[in-house]
Amino acid sequence: MNLADLNKIACAMVAPGRGILAADESTGTIKKRFDAIGVESTEDNRRDYRELLFRSAEGMKHISGVILYDETIWQKAKDGTPLVEVIKKAGAIPGIKVDEGTKPLPFCPGEVITAGLDKLADRLPKYYEQGARFAKWRAVIDIAAGIPTHTCVWANAHALARYAALCQVNQIVPIVEPEVLMDGDHDIDRCLQVTTWVLKETFQQLYYNKVALEGMVLKPNMAIAGKKSAKKASVEEVAEKTVKMLKECVPGAVPGIAFLSGGQSDEEATAHLDAMNKIGGLPWKLTFSYGRALQAAPQKTWAGKAANVPAAQKAFTHRAEMNGLAALGQWKADLEKKAA
Ligand code: 13P
């Protein structure tokens, strides 16, 4: 392992004013997204859609890296250029989702464990050869009555750390993503309590597995109320509680933290990130690694029609630009209105 090179990539992933585009929806998830806009989920349609994002020259100025799904990393653009080359030409680093989704966790009703460790040591060198310089593994923790359990938090943290160590020996920067879902009716303080637990367990396991913190990026959820909660927290409360939590849990050796959007509205995800960066004085960079909060607008605009590609690219560029500003703490709500 060359830690200096891993650190260089990790720092580039969280470079000022730039963040990560999560375009790594599994075939099942992208089908759901395409169903919502009335587009058939064929290999060509998935390629055309993702190609339009990667070819958004203006939008990609705010994107440091792109997380790809296995299918996409091997795909070629319509003109025969490998999509990985399109991404590199746009100035971004290609990355790869390497987890294989979740499976029920035995004896833990309602809880899941992320699969994919078994053949990972063989798969990583192939992804490196194909151009991937970072990877992603998502652990999923749900909040409900009686869950999460210690079994679930521990098992998922352990798997994340095993994955991260395997990435680093293969010269790939691991994005460590323990996602506490915002699906429930819990309030922000319950989210804060569970996320603190999950982050502390995750960093303990990273330590036990000898992961070099300088060569990784953390991708957490924010401290936020569940979608069905009667008590929605303000932007300031989310920002303050999330920053306080991260300071308590994330060592300063980690170069950067790139949040998932997790079902927040596009503008909320931007406003929260911006408010955190406005607090300032942080030991790590705080940026975005959004899927839905970057793609919902361009997907809707595109709707599977070639004629809509320029408008969809404009919609993507707008969200990338807004989040790029939020990563600097320079976003303002009226910039959204101007664009509308
Ligand atoms: P969302 O921003 O849509 O939550 O997706 C980010 C991601 O990569 C989840 O694994």
mmCIF file of C-alpha atoms in Angstrom, residues 240 247 290:
data_model
loop_
_atom_site.group_PDB
_atom_site.id
_atom_site.type_symbol
_atom_site.label_atom_id
_atom_site.label_comp_id
_atom_site.label_asym_id
_atom_site.label_seq_id
_atom_site.Cartn_x
_atom_site.Cartn_y
_atom_site.Cartn_z
ATOM 1 C CA GLU A 240 -25.235 22.063 14.592
ATOM 2 C CA LYS A 247 -16.443 16.092 15.941
ATOM 3 C CA TYR A 290 -25.350 12.606 -3.430
#
